[in-house]
Structure formats: C-alpha cells, structure tokens
C-alpha cells in the first residue's frame, strides 16, 4: 500500500516535468511528422494531406541527395577527426597535469569551442583562400601547387570538416580528461608492473575504460555534425568579393525549401529524414559501444 | 512616532494609488504617440528612411520611426514568418516578384485612393510600375526604387588595353575580356578581364545568367497566350550563353572560378569589367573614390527589379504607413536617394539632372538607347525555387572544363535543367508549353 502511494506520489511529482518535456520536445516532433504528410506553403488556409508524396519526391531530388551525402560525409568526417585526436590530446594533457602550462594547454584546446562561429569561419575562410591564404603559402614551401580549397567540390567539404573539427575538438578533449581522471590509478600501476609501455597502457587501459565517454562524445559530435549549416554558409557566401562553393547540407536545403520556396511540408519531410538518420546512427553507436552486460 | 508612521503609510498608500490611477489614465495618451516600424532588405537604405521619418515628423507630431534593415535573404525569411502570423512591421519594403505571393494570399493592404491615383499617374510613374505593384486591378505597392543592370568598366584599364569604349556586342565582351586580362608568369589571371558570377550559391547566379542570355534573346521562363509558363533556355540562346561562360573560364581563362569577383574586385582593381546594379556607384564612392570607371548599357537590354513599399492587411496603422510611403516618394527625398544611396528612384517627374551631372556613371541607367529592352522576374510563386535549382546546376557546369566547346554536353545540361524547371511549374499548376 505504501509502495503504491509512493509510486503515485513519484508520478505526480514527475508529471509537471514530463508535461513540459512533452510540450517542448515531443509535440513539436509530432507536429513536424504530421506536417511532412501535407502540402503547405505557410500562407494557404488549405493544407491537403498527401501521404508520403513528399518523401517519394525527396528520393528523386538531386539537391536533397547531394545534401544528404555531403552532410553524412561531414558528420562522419568530424567524428573520425575529433574522437581519436581528442583522445590523444586529452591523454597528452592529462599526463602533463602537473606541468606548469597544463592549464594553458587545456584553455588553448577548448578556446575554439567558445569562439563565436561567424568570425571563426571568416578566419578559416582567409586561411583557405586560394590566393592570399597562409595554407597555400605553406604548401608552396614544399613545392605543392596552390589549391582552390573553397571552390573544389571535394576540398570545400574537407574545409568544413576541418572547421567543425577545430570547433568540436576542445569539447571532446575536456570530456575525455574528465573521464581519464576517473580511471583508477591501480589499473595503470598494474599495467606498469606487467611491463606495459605508456602507449600500451593508453591502448589497453585508458581507451577501454573510456568507452562510455567515447560513446557520449561520438554521439554528440555526430548529431552536431548532421546539423552543420552556418560553417558552410559563412565560408562560401559573400555578397561581394570572392564567394566560395556553397556546400549543400541538409539544414541549408531545409531552410531553402521552407523559407525561400515556401514548401513547409517538403522541408518537414527532410527534417523527419534527418531525425531518422540521426536516431538510427545513435542507436547503432550505442549498440557498438555498449559494454557487455553493463550499461553504456 | 508610531502614529506618525501610520499616517505616513496611509499617505504613502494614497500616493501610490494616485500614481497608479494617473498612470492608468495617462496610458492611452502614451499609446497614442504614433510609432511606425519600417522593415527593409537593404541595409544601405537605412539613412534614407531616417531622412523620410525626419521630414514626416514635422507633419505628424511625436512620430517615432524604427527602421530595421537586414540583408535581403533574412528579410524575406522574417516576412515569411511575420506576415502570416500578423506580426510584421507597418511599412514593408519588398520586390514585386517576392511580394506577389503575399498579395495573392491577402496579407497586404490595398492602397487607399490617394496612393492609387498617384501610382497610376503616368506623369509620375511609368505604367510598368503601376502594373507591377497591382493585383486584380488594385494597387498594393507604392513604387520606390529599382535594381537595374549595366556594365561597369575600369576606364584606365580600357585605355591601357587600347580600347576606346565599352563593348557593344556579346562577342566583344569576350574579345575585350581577353585584351583586358592581366596574367602572372604561369598564365593565371591577376586581373580578370570580365568578372562573371560563377559561385557563392543562391539565385543571383541564375539571375546573372539570365541577364547575359537576354542579350541573345533568351529567357529562363516564358509565358504563353493562356498565361501559362514554361522553361525558355534549352535552346540556341541558352547554349550561346553557357558556351560564353565556359569559353571565358576554361578556354580563354579571362576569369577563373576562384578569381576575386563582383564589386569588391572591381573596386580593388582586380577585374576590368562586370555587370551590376546602380548601387555599386554609391558603394564605390565610399570604398574606392579615386577609381576611374564608367558605365554602359548592355547590348540588348537588362533586368529591372522594382522595389515597392507595402503595408500588411492586418496593420492598424495603415493610414500612417501609406503617409510614410507617400513621403518617401517626394522628389527631394528621391533625389537624395539617388545621390547618396545610388538606387534608382522609380518616380520620373523629379529633377535628377544635377545628380546625374555630378555622377555621370548614372547615365547608363537612366538614358537607355532606343529599343533597349527590360525584363523582370516573373511574378509567380516558384520563381525563387526555379532560380535556385538552376543556379546549383550552373555552378557545376561552370566548373566543368569538359563542357567547354562541347555543344552536345551543354545541350544535355540545359535540357536536364529545363526539364526540372518545367517539372516545378507543372507541380504548381503553372505549366503550359
């Protein structure tokens, strides 16, 4: 009887929070899914139900297909750069925590994460500039021909991966350092007694122990990678001067379809696809990185 | 002491209640102070609207005008959200091609009789503007200014290349571009002969393509006798236009994909000529006042993008908004606009001669040769989608060296793009061959 009362009390106590969560999280998602099954231009009072027509059209839309390929490459590219590099940097910083400049290293790595995106993207735009950029100048010292970084369809995607990774790396490093601080020292001592080198201890102790942290960082990085938009927009667009190649990504395509083409149902269908892709990939990551018999 | 305190509290309470009552009574008086918000998509227009507001303040006492300009694409986005929800500003500056969908949807207010009479007065405005700002026989927009293309060329570079005047045919554009291009030791242009819009995303790429194609007699979309639309560029005009882009980029290399471009490149002396609207004149006066340049009409004709002032259908301050729109069209304000901002006013009975005498580059925009043809973006809902999608294909085509001199490849690209344009028109029920 007491347990039942406690259960009711707990549910009642949680209800306001759950209601707010449902209102701000679940209802909008439901509305987007519902909208994706309609044709609507924002102004019309008619909103005809068209079933899955928007999704069928998406499969034939070259811009959408281009956007989804670019976005996927960028998202996985950022994870592929950020996670291993973040782990290595975190390990280097962690093992130098007693060094005088440890705080400086942490701050230096984390700083890009808090820098405002637009000025950062503008700075990178200059770095990648085909004529005046320091990157091409540096490559020139090694006899490498200058590259049109922001104009070549492949290199433009690489530039966005570099910018996004530069921004995300600091966050990953900080989280990894926190994780490393929680790894019991006895494990390292045991590894040392077994004759393990520092690299072997990192590979066989640190990395496995950080699995849940790696999962968290890769999920967060992947999701933010799929939401990439402003980085590409700022690096490519310019009302005057030298614009670059605008890399089409999902969010850009969605915005264009909604606010320029006034196809809100169609844009909602794209949002649903993005939701499903991110959800699917997150579940796969959870599956791959989940510890056997334990919680991830 | 205690009693005194009690009285004081009462007094205090009385004073508080009195103040609250006074504030309540005074509130309607405060609310009556007229305020007006102006939304613009051209940040350079802000001083113009402030000037109009200043002049209007003499007639409307206590008037406060908030001018809120933001870049055009963001301006269009805020309108998409604010107009249907009834939260837009009282005065909205917008191009007629974009405004059409809002006018058709009943989100814009019909102009009152005085504005309608003024707009239809042929001595004030060319009938083209009255038509462009009307829907089903009623005027909805007050004409203000227009974007119009012309050639800008660097006079010193032309002289140095032995060219006595601007090109007058499209063949000459390429020929002149070759002569004007300056190159480094590897043959790469350090100064482009003709800056073309080759990237950056957005519908501007397709608009510029259309301007060049207009010189060959082509159009991106055409309307038939029944009022229906179809693509109009998978033909000789489209082929010649795209071939010219590719010839300049890949064969003659007068302008490369990654070359500095547009007004900025022109002002820095990185390109010898390019096609743009009149705002470049005002911009150049600020950024490169010593640049020796001239303008010239394009060989056949050019694009005109008229911009109007509208007020939302739900607005309670319609009268004041129209008063502001009328004030913005007063001759002295329009002369100031031309002189200081550089956009071309649409009203024709104002005396612009002193400004044109001072800035001869404006002449190419106002004194057009006999038979010069103008075109505007069609007032159909999917025009932006058509342009954006074509722009995406054009960017790929411009970068594709294998298309240079490859007529079959160019035709295939244009056919595919035109099929997409027709498909969009079909989807919207607008298609008719």
XYZ file of C-alpha atoms in Angstrom:
729
model
C 0.000 0.000 0.000
C 2.823 2.355 0.980
C 4.761 1.408 -2.140
C 1.737 2.185 -4.288
C 1.302 5.551 -2.604
C 4.961 6.303 -3.120
C 4.658 5.356 -6.767
C 1.643 7.638 -7.238
C 3.463 10.428 -5.434
C 6.535 9.951 -7.609
C 4.434 10.013 -10.775
C 2.563 13.130 -9.654
C 5.841 14.822 -8.766
C 7.253 13.985 -12.172
C 4.126 14.981 -14.065
C 4.849 18.723 -14.437
C 8.349 17.993 -15.710
C 7.082 15.316 -18.079
C 4.343 17.634 -19.309
C 6.833 20.416 -20.025
C 9.178 17.940 -21.708
C 6.353 16.594 -23.852
C 5.246 20.103 -24.768
C 8.663 21.365 -25.810
C 10.135 18.121 -27.184
C 7.581 15.510 -28.159
C 4.764 17.701 -29.505
C 6.982 19.660 -31.962
C 8.465 16.414 -33.288
C 4.949 15.046 -33.717
C 3.876 18.229 -35.489
C 6.831 18.067 -37.877
C 5.995 14.451 -38.712
C 2.354 15.415 -39.270
C 3.354 18.406 -41.414
C 5.613 16.199 -43.546
C 2.498 14.380 -44.745
C 0.925 17.595 -46.014
C 1.437 20.152 -48.709
C 1.559 23.620 -47.212
C 3.048 26.955 -48.253
C 2.644 28.743 -44.885
C 0.101 31.215 -46.250
C -2.582 28.954 -47.598
C -5.503 28.024 -45.378
C -5.636 24.699 -47.199
C -3.211 22.064 -46.053
C -4.037 18.979 -48.120
C -2.938 15.575 -46.836
C -0.670 13.989 -49.443
C 0.542 10.901 -47.607
C 4.146 10.009 -48.377
C 4.399 12.094 -51.568
C 6.950 14.457 -50.035
C 9.186 11.525 -49.110
C 8.823 9.989 -52.574
C 9.824 13.316 -54.137
C 12.841 13.525 -51.835
C 14.213 10.286 -53.278
C 14.300 11.920 -56.728
C 15.507 15.356 -55.654
C 19.156 15.811 -56.716
C 19.680 18.709 -54.288
C 18.404 16.681 -51.339
C 20.511 13.668 -52.331
C 23.535 15.911 -52.692
C 22.772 17.448 -49.302
C 22.414 14.124 -47.519
C 25.671 12.782 -48.973
C 27.573 15.963 -48.048
C 26.073 16.074 -44.560
C 26.857 12.425 -43.884
C 30.440 12.810 -45.081
C 30.883 15.924 -42.928
C 29.312 14.353 -39.821
C 31.386 11.161 -40.015
C 34.470 13.121 -41.042
C 34.191 15.292 -37.938
C 33.751 12.222 -35.700
C 36.696 10.490 -37.393
C 38.929 13.505 -36.752
C 37.613 14.626 -33.367
C 37.395 11.396 -31.387
C 40.895 9.919 -31.983
C 42.599 13.310 -31.984
C 40.653 14.357 -28.885
C 41.708 11.173 -27.092
C 45.373 11.665 -27.957
C 45.361 15.336 -26.947
C 43.465 14.564 -23.750
C 45.995 11.854 -22.858
C 48.917 14.196 -23.518
C 47.367 16.960 -21.425
C 46.223 14.596 -18.658
C 49.653 13.135 -18.203
C 51.096 16.638 -18.010
C 48.579 17.912 -15.433
C 51.342 18.748 -13.019
C 53.214 20.721 -15.651
C 53.226 24.485 -15.292
C 51.481 25.023 -18.630
C 48.770 22.361 -18.181
C 46.064 24.985 -17.703
C 47.241 26.818 -20.771
C 47.038 23.662 -22.902
C 43.505 22.931 -21.720
C 42.389 26.508 -22.354
C 44.094 26.667 -25.736
C 42.377 23.498 -26.907
C 38.987 24.496 -25.504
C 39.044 28.089 -26.745
C 37.771 27.393 -30.310
C 34.675 25.810 -28.796
C 33.604 29.104 -27.227
C 34.668 31.391 -30.079
C 31.728 32.820 -31.994
C 31.173 30.839 -35.171
C 30.977 33.635 -37.748
C 34.331 35.331 -37.019
C 35.945 31.903 -36.689
C 34.568 30.831 -40.067
C 35.727 34.115 -41.607
C 39.240 33.496 -40.245
C 39.250 29.993 -41.709
C 37.953 31.403 -44.975
C 41.077 33.539 -45.107
C 43.288 30.567 -44.210
C 41.789 28.573 -47.084
C 41.883 31.478 -49.547
C 43.382 30.254 -52.795
C 45.450 33.386 -53.414
C 46.158 35.057 -50.106
C 45.683 32.183 -47.674
C 48.559 31.036 -45.456
C 47.683 27.390 -46.096
C 48.570 27.581 -49.782
C 51.630 29.658 -48.902
C 52.778 26.934 -46.505
C 52.123 24.221 -49.088
C 54.143 26.250 -51.572
C 57.273 25.792 -49.402
C 57.004 22.064 -50.096
C 56.504 22.597 -53.811
C 52.783 21.794 -53.693
C 50.597 23.675 -56.178
C 48.071 26.118 -54.658
C 44.660 24.520 -54.193
C 41.223 26.101 -54.675
C 40.142 24.973 -51.229
C 36.776 26.690 -51.142
C 35.837 26.104 -54.782
C 36.626 22.468 -55.430
C 33.569 20.313 -54.558
C 35.646 17.789 -52.582
C 38.052 20.242 -50.948
C 35.164 22.512 -49.893
C 33.728 19.589 -47.892
C 37.170 18.912 -46.397
C 37.381 22.582 -45.334
C 34.075 22.287 -43.476
C 35.251 19.089 -41.759
C 38.414 20.885 -40.640
C 36.482 23.891 -39.316
C 33.896 21.755 -37.483
C 36.605 19.508 -36.015
C 38.587 22.535 -34.852
C 35.495 23.783 -33.050
C 34.447 20.459 -31.536
C 37.863 19.214 -30.501
C 38.056 21.322 -27.323
C 34.779 19.946 -26.020
C 35.877 16.361 -26.693
C 39.259 16.899 -25.000
C 37.698 18.337 -21.843
C 35.229 15.463 -21.575
C 37.973 12.894 -22.181
C 40.179 14.485 -19.497
C 37.308 14.274 -17.011
C 36.902 10.615 -17.962
C 40.619 9.941 -17.570
C 40.614 11.434 -14.103
C 38.071 8.793 -13.114
C 40.131 5.838 -14.325
C 41.516 4.096 -11.183
C 45.272 4.552 -10.842
C 45.684 0.971 -9.720
C 44.975 -0.141 -13.274
C 47.919 1.870 -14.577
C 50.108 0.579 -11.764
C 49.098 -2.991 -12.591
C 49.826 -2.376 -16.262
C 53.233 -0.940 -15.380
C 54.020 -3.968 -13.211
C 53.090 -6.156 -16.192
C 55.653 -4.229 -18.242
C 53.245 -2.154 -20.325
C 54.628 0.923 -22.037
C 52.763 4.269 -21.876
C 51.271 3.666 -25.323
C 50.218 0.140 -24.370
C 48.648 1.439 -21.137
C 46.765 4.058 -23.157
C 45.560 1.469 -25.647
C 44.674 -1.329 -23.214
C 43.621 0.632 -20.107
C 42.575 4.170 -20.969
C 40.654 3.533 -24.181
C 38.547 0.596 -22.894
C 37.809 2.414 -19.633
C 36.656 5.481 -21.551
C 34.197 3.569 -23.714
C 31.057 5.255 -22.310
C 32.725 8.647 -22.644
C 33.764 7.880 -26.218
C 30.164 6.897 -26.928
C 28.873 10.140 -25.484
C 31.381 12.291 -27.375
C 30.824 10.498 -30.673
C 27.034 10.725 -30.391
C 27.123 14.424 -29.546
C 29.672 15.112 -32.313
C 27.743 13.092 -34.869
C 24.447 14.811 -34.066
C 26.020 18.272 -34.245
C 27.764 17.206 -37.470
C 24.417 16.353 -39.043
C 23.145 19.793 -38.054
C 26.015 21.595 -39.806
C 24.902 24.716 -41.637
C 26.443 28.034 -40.664
C 30.027 26.861 -41.183
C 29.440 26.154 -44.864
C 27.259 29.185 -45.343
C 29.770 31.661 -43.956
C 32.752 30.133 -45.737
C 31.019 30.098 -49.125
C 28.747 33.064 -49.211
C 29.777 36.606 -49.820
C 27.614 39.295 -51.308
C 30.691 40.632 -52.999
C 34.325 39.697 -53.264
C 35.239 36.094 -53.714
C 32.462 33.710 -52.827
C 33.262 30.055 -52.464
C 31.380 26.932 -53.425
C 28.300 26.634 -51.264
C 28.347 23.086 -49.913
C 24.749 21.916 -49.825
C 23.903 20.377 -46.464
C 20.591 19.160 -45.078
C 19.820 22.149 -42.867
C 20.545 24.568 -45.716
C 18.298 22.587 -48.051
C 15.557 22.547 -45.408
C 15.799 26.303 -44.857
C 15.684 26.949 -48.577
C 12.670 24.755 -49.101
C 10.844 26.296 -46.154
C 11.686 29.983 -46.321
C 12.587 30.557 -49.957
C 10.438 28.031 -51.764
C 7.634 28.140 -49.165
C 7.356 24.335 -49.171
C 6.950 23.696 -45.476
C 5.593 20.164 -45.820
C 8.531 19.208 -48.007
C 11.041 20.807 -45.618
C 9.348 18.947 -42.741
C 9.844 15.684 -44.650
C 13.553 16.479 -44.837
C 13.573 17.136 -41.094
C 11.959 13.751 -40.499
C 14.621 12.062 -42.630
C 17.321 13.865 -40.638
C 15.664 12.761 -37.398
C 15.529 9.139 -38.543
C 19.119 9.138 -39.769
C 20.474 10.622 -36.539
C 18.290 8.354 -34.422
C 19.357 5.274 -36.376
C 23.037 6.135 -36.202
C 22.845 6.896 -32.500
C 21.245 3.528 -31.823
C 23.930 1.790 -33.877
C 26.641 3.603 -31.926
C 25.023 2.628 -28.649
C 24.917 -0.956 -29.841
C 28.540 -0.979 -30.977
C 29.985 0.685 -27.920
C 27.741 -0.761 -25.213
C 29.653 -2.699 -22.630
C 28.788 -6.355 -22.458
C 26.322 -6.979 -19.635
C 26.569 -3.420 -18.390
C 25.173 -0.015 -19.023
C 26.804 2.168 -21.601
C 6.182 58.295 16.368
C 4.065 55.227 15.773
C 1.022 57.276 14.850
C 3.066 59.486 12.586
C 4.384 56.443 10.875
C 0.862 55.114 10.420
C -0.235 58.368 8.766
C 2.819 58.311 6.608
C 1.998 54.811 5.461
C -1.534 55.856 4.631
C -0.246 58.839 2.772
C 2.222 56.638 1.015
C -0.514 54.197 0.082
C -2.678 57.064 -1.130
C 0.162 58.454 -3.180
C 0.849 55.044 -4.657
C -2.790 54.521 -5.602
C -2.938 58.019 -7.022
C 0.162 57.429 -9.091
C -1.214 54.125 -10.351
C -4.508 55.783 -11.293
C -2.662 58.612 -13.014
C -0.539 56.103 -14.904
C -3.671 54.217 -15.977
C -5.304 57.407 -17.201
C -2.129 58.580 -18.878
C -1.537 55.213 -20.582
C -3.896 55.806 -23.524
C -2.152 59.128 -24.104
C 1.234 57.341 -24.276
C -0.183 54.647 -26.536
C -1.469 57.319 -28.903
C 2.035 58.630 -29.618
C 2.439 57.432 -33.203
C 5.133 54.889 -33.918
C 5.960 53.187 -37.159
C 8.332 50.355 -37.939
C 9.986 50.012 -41.345
C 11.419 46.689 -42.491
C 13.975 46.863 -45.254
C 16.072 44.235 -47.011
C 18.799 46.699 -47.958
C 20.921 47.964 -45.040
C 22.209 50.862 -47.164
C 18.616 52.239 -47.250
C 18.559 52.988 -43.505
C 19.709 56.641 -43.753
C 17.113 57.249 -46.460
C 14.241 56.043 -44.285
C 15.570 58.047 -41.339
C 15.559 61.128 -43.531
C 11.970 60.447 -44.643
C 10.957 59.971 -40.996
C 12.643 63.235 -40.051
C 10.644 65.087 -42.712
C 7.398 63.402 -41.718
C 7.890 64.284 -38.071
C 7.099 67.895 -38.962
C 3.636 66.787 -40.079
C 2.922 64.015 -37.575
C 3.804 65.283 -34.143
C 5.640 62.910 -31.836
C 6.182 60.364 -34.610
C 8.768 57.696 -33.865
C 10.006 55.610 -36.767
C 12.011 52.438 -36.139
C 13.991 51.457 -39.206
C 15.012 47.808 -39.133
C 17.065 46.854 -42.180
C 18.688 43.420 -42.513
C 20.188 41.580 -45.505
C 17.653 40.650 -48.146
C 17.539 36.881 -47.640
C 16.973 37.234 -43.884
C 14.409 39.959 -44.608
C 12.490 37.527 -46.811
C 12.654 34.901 -44.077
C 11.297 37.215 -41.392
C 8.450 38.201 -43.701
C 7.619 34.547 -44.334
C 7.124 34.129 -40.598
C 5.748 37.529 -39.623
C 3.208 38.283 -42.338
C 1.071 35.146 -41.964
C 1.176 35.476 -38.176
C 0.250 39.171 -38.268
C 3.470 40.365 -36.653
C 5.122 42.231 -39.495
C 6.199 45.879 -39.429
C 3.805 48.553 -40.675
C 5.971 49.516 -43.655
C 7.478 46.683 -45.670
C 9.962 47.195 -48.480
C 9.844 44.318 -50.929
C 10.461 43.432 -54.567
C 7.265 42.837 -56.502
C 8.226 39.307 -57.573
C 8.537 38.233 -53.924
C 5.531 40.259 -52.753
C 3.154 38.596 -55.219
C 2.507 35.541 -53.074
C 1.629 37.729 -50.075
C -0.631 39.997 -52.125
C -2.395 36.970 -53.630
C -2.731 35.440 -50.164
C -4.500 38.549 -48.846
C -1.683 39.554 -46.498
C -1.141 43.025 -47.971
C -3.405 46.032 -47.738
C -4.901 47.665 -50.825
C -3.589 51.186 -51.330
C -6.013 53.987 -50.490
C -7.463 56.147 -53.277
C -4.828 58.902 -52.993
C -1.956 56.410 -53.345
C -3.697 54.575 -56.187
C -4.192 57.841 -58.081
C -0.552 58.811 -57.564
C 0.755 55.412 -58.688
C -1.438 55.421 -61.799
C -0.388 58.931 -62.764
C 1.686 58.289 -65.896
C 3.469 61.619 -65.497
C 4.876 60.332 -62.197
C 5.490 56.651 -62.876
C 5.916 54.553 -65.976
C 2.795 52.328 -66.286
C 5.187 49.367 -65.928
C 5.453 50.163 -62.199
C 1.703 50.574 -61.735
C 1.222 47.130 -63.310
C 3.999 45.585 -61.280
C 2.562 46.886 -57.982
C -1.034 45.867 -58.729
C -3.101 42.727 -58.392
C -6.537 42.121 -59.921
C -6.889 45.783 -60.805
C -5.966 47.209 -57.410
C -2.733 48.906 -56.384
C -0.985 47.294 -53.411
C 2.521 48.731 -53.554
C 4.000 52.195 -53.702
C 6.897 52.202 -56.214
C 10.158 53.318 -54.626
C 13.326 52.245 -56.416
C 14.587 49.625 -58.796
C 17.598 47.459 -59.334
C 18.775 47.606 -62.918
C 21.854 46.118 -64.515
C 24.507 47.824 -66.625
C 28.172 47.344 -67.436
C 30.786 48.845 -65.119
C 34.248 49.172 -66.639
C 37.598 50.443 -65.471
C 38.383 53.392 -67.761
C 42.137 53.319 -67.124
C 42.415 49.615 -67.898
C 40.431 50.115 -71.097
C 42.736 52.915 -72.209
C 45.825 50.868 -71.335
C 44.460 47.979 -73.441
C 43.825 50.340 -76.361
C 40.043 50.089 -76.088
C 38.262 53.347 -76.828
C 34.848 52.441 -75.449
C 32.716 49.725 -73.870
C 31.782 46.533 -75.719
C 28.541 46.766 -77.665
C 28.044 43.115 -78.643
C 28.391 39.929 -76.643
C 31.203 38.781 -78.935
C 33.063 41.951 -77.985
C 32.621 41.152 -74.294
C 34.820 38.065 -74.709
C 37.180 39.812 -77.117
C 37.647 42.747 -74.725
C 37.940 40.444 -71.715
C 40.885 38.709 -73.383
C 42.630 42.011 -74.037
C 41.984 43.284 -70.514
C 43.117 40.205 -68.603
C 46.487 40.564 -66.890
C 48.339 37.358 -66.044
C 51.219 36.134 -63.938
C 54.096 34.057 -65.253
C 52.013 30.881 -65.239
C 49.239 32.486 -67.290
C 46.897 32.714 -64.342
C 44.859 35.954 -64.326
C 45.930 38.510 -61.751
C 43.314 40.923 -63.096
C 40.288 39.326 -64.692
C 39.030 40.777 -67.951
C 35.354 40.178 -67.198
C 34.139 39.157 -63.765
C 31.326 36.630 -64.103
C 29.119 35.357 -61.281
C 30.335 31.763 -61.019
C 29.669 30.733 -57.429
C 28.594 31.685 -53.944
C 25.217 29.960 -54.064
C 21.784 31.449 -54.371
C 19.532 32.611 -57.144
C 21.813 35.539 -58.119
C 23.885 33.130 -60.230
C 20.836 32.266 -62.347
C 19.707 35.903 -62.491
C 23.092 36.957 -63.887
C 22.939 34.071 -66.364
C 19.509 35.326 -67.429
C 20.855 38.868 -67.958
C 23.561 37.517 -70.286
C 21.077 35.227 -72.036
C 18.727 38.173 -72.573
C 21.404 39.629 -74.855
C 20.973 36.524 -77.050
C 17.180 36.800 -76.991
C 16.591 34.129 -74.370
C 14.608 33.934 -71.133
C 14.611 31.453 -68.279
C 10.831 31.131 -68.386
C 8.309 32.217 -70.984
C 4.594 32.845 -70.719
C 2.187 31.602 -73.391
C -1.013 33.266 -74.581
C -3.031 31.368 -71.977
C -0.892 32.820 -69.184
C 0.927 29.552 -68.510
C 4.701 29.227 -68.187
C 7.485 27.008 -69.467
C 11.285 26.965 -69.470
C 12.897 29.009 -72.221
C 16.600 28.290 -72.087
C 17.209 24.845 -73.590
C 17.747 26.490 -76.954
C 20.236 28.478 -79.030
C 20.215 31.452 -76.619
C 20.926 29.239 -73.601
C 23.622 27.334 -75.493
C 25.420 30.503 -76.595
C 25.255 31.989 -73.111
C 26.626 28.943 -71.329
C 29.230 28.466 -74.061
C 30.418 32.035 -73.499
C 30.788 31.484 -69.744
C 32.755 28.280 -70.356
C 34.908 29.870 -73.045
C 35.883 32.695 -70.692
C 36.526 30.407 -67.717
C 38.223 27.410 -69.321
C 39.369 28.263 -72.840
C 40.449 31.894 -72.711
C 40.775 31.950 -68.915
C 39.769 35.594 -68.586
C 38.070 34.812 -65.254
C 38.561 31.713 -63.114
C 36.202 30.020 -60.692
C 38.277 31.228 -57.732
C 39.054 34.718 -59.044
C 38.136 37.677 -56.822
C 34.779 38.816 -58.077
C 31.989 41.334 -58.066
C 32.027 44.949 -56.843
C 34.805 44.311 -54.341
C 37.150 43.032 -57.038
C 36.216 45.945 -59.284
C 36.881 48.481 -56.560
C 40.264 46.881 -55.821
C 41.280 46.872 -59.479
C 41.153 43.065 -59.647
C 38.733 42.994 -62.555
C 38.316 45.262 -65.581
C 34.563 44.969 -66.095
C 31.422 43.387 -64.707
C 27.636 43.709 -64.855
C 25.845 45.007 -61.764
C 23.148 47.343 -60.463
C 23.430 51.077 -59.798
C 24.086 50.676 -56.058
C 27.702 49.952 -56.987
C 28.085 53.676 -57.782
C 27.285 54.768 -54.224
C 29.332 51.905 -52.818
C 32.355 52.756 -54.961
C 32.139 56.426 -53.987
C 32.641 55.317 -50.378
C 35.135 52.487 -50.838
C 37.185 53.485 -53.881
C 36.573 57.200 -54.504
C 39.616 57.509 -56.783
C 38.640 54.680 -59.123
C 38.307 55.900 -62.716
C 35.396 53.993 -64.118
C 32.408 54.372 -66.406
C 29.170 52.532 -67.084
C 27.402 51.491 -70.263
C 24.068 49.922 -71.165
C 24.171 46.241 -72.071
C 23.945 45.396 -75.783
C 20.248 44.460 -75.915
C 18.604 45.129 -72.572
C 18.692 44.373 -68.897
C 16.854 43.202 -65.819
C 14.716 45.529 -63.737
C 13.808 44.552 -60.200
C 11.278 47.096 -58.910
C 11.005 47.508 -55.166
C 7.804 48.759 -53.539
C 6.554 49.795 -50.123
C 3.651 47.733 -48.776
C 1.685 47.628 -45.557
C 0.215 44.445 -44.051
C -3.518 43.765 -44.308
C -3.752 43.317 -40.540
C -1.968 46.547 -39.680
C -3.901 49.059 -37.609
C -1.617 51.872 -38.737
C -2.320 51.619 -42.445
C -3.018 55.328 -42.890
C 0.243 56.323 -41.254
C 2.148 53.672 -43.228
C 0.776 54.987 -46.535
C 1.600 58.516 -45.423
C 5.183 57.361 -44.893
C 5.213 55.653 -48.307
C 3.968 58.850 -49.985
C 6.563 60.936 -48.126
C 9.335 58.598 -49.238
C 8.312 59.363 -52.828
C 8.595 63.106 -52.510
C 11.003 64.429 -55.157
C 13.577 65.865 -52.730
C 13.795 62.529 -50.914
C 14.199 60.605 -54.165
C 16.909 62.950 -55.423
C 18.693 62.422 -52.100
C 18.275 58.644 -52.519
C 19.886 58.679 -55.954
C 22.657 60.988 -54.828
C 23.522 59.280 -51.560
C 22.498 55.637 -51.843
C 22.645 55.031 -55.578
C 19.459 53.022 -56.040
C 17.382 54.289 -58.975
C 14.135 56.004 -57.940
C 11.085 54.988 -59.956
C 9.375 58.354 -59.969
C 10.150 60.116 -63.226
C 8.998 63.688 -62.642
C 11.707 64.532 -60.123
C 14.708 66.533 -61.293
C 17.654 64.147 -61.183
C 19.750 66.166 -63.650
C 22.091 67.750 -61.053
C 22.861 64.332 -59.565
C 23.495 62.779 -62.988
C 25.723 65.727 -63.930
C 27.693 65.156 -60.747
C 27.825 61.366 -61.204
C 27.910 60.626 -64.949
C 28.053 56.868 -64.250
C 24.311 57.041 -63.520
C 23.566 57.971 -67.104
C 23.736 54.400 -68.398
C 20.903 53.521 -66.041
C 18.550 56.346 -66.902
C 19.354 57.246 -70.537
C 18.837 53.961 -72.240
C 19.337 53.621 -76.003
C 16.376 53.311 -78.358
C 14.982 49.783 -78.379
C 16.725 48.781 -75.141
C 14.544 46.049 -73.639
C 13.829 45.498 -69.954
C 12.638 42.349 -68.238
C 11.726 41.480 -64.670
C 11.484 38.265 -62.697
C 8.067 36.737 -63.309
C 5.574 37.231 -60.504
C 4.966 33.519 -59.955
C 5.263 31.632 -56.690
C 8.041 29.170 -57.567
C 10.367 31.691 -59.259
C 12.910 31.523 -56.430
C 12.945 27.730 -56.465
C 13.421 27.707 -60.243
C 16.327 30.139 -59.999
C 17.973 28.443 -57.017
C 17.833 24.999 -58.576
C 19.151 26.253 -61.901
C 21.911 28.151 -60.072
C 23.052 24.921 -58.444
C 23.334 23.237 -61.852
C 25.074 26.238 -63.390
C 27.751 26.298 -60.681
C 28.586 22.677 -61.525
C 28.554 23.405 -65.244
C 30.825 26.455 -64.915
C 33.390 24.333 -63.083
C 33.207 21.512 -65.622
C 36.070 22.029 -68.084
C 34.857 19.154 -70.275
C 31.825 21.241 -71.260
C 33.944 23.990 -72.837
C 33.422 23.787 -76.599
C 31.251 20.712 -76.102
C 27.910 21.645 -77.673
C 26.359 18.240 -77.045
C 27.341 18.388 -73.374
C 25.990 21.929 -72.999
C 22.712 20.934 -74.664
C 22.344 17.921 -72.395
C 22.932 20.050 -69.286
C 20.415 22.653 -70.411
C 17.799 20.033 -71.355
C 18.076 18.394 -67.963
C 17.843 21.717 -66.128
C 14.889 22.855 -68.266
C 13.063 19.592 -67.532
C 13.451 20.345 -63.825
C 12.129 23.894 -64.320
C 9.105 22.551 -66.218
C 8.520 19.964 -63.514
C 8.379 22.695 -60.851
C 5.934 24.702 -62.975
C 3.831 21.574 -63.533
C 3.730 20.849 -59.817
C 2.404 24.345 -59.157
C -0.194 24.110 -61.933
C 1.536 26.848 -63.917
C 2.962 24.840 -66.810
C 1.887 25.404 -70.380
C 4.139 24.876 -73.407
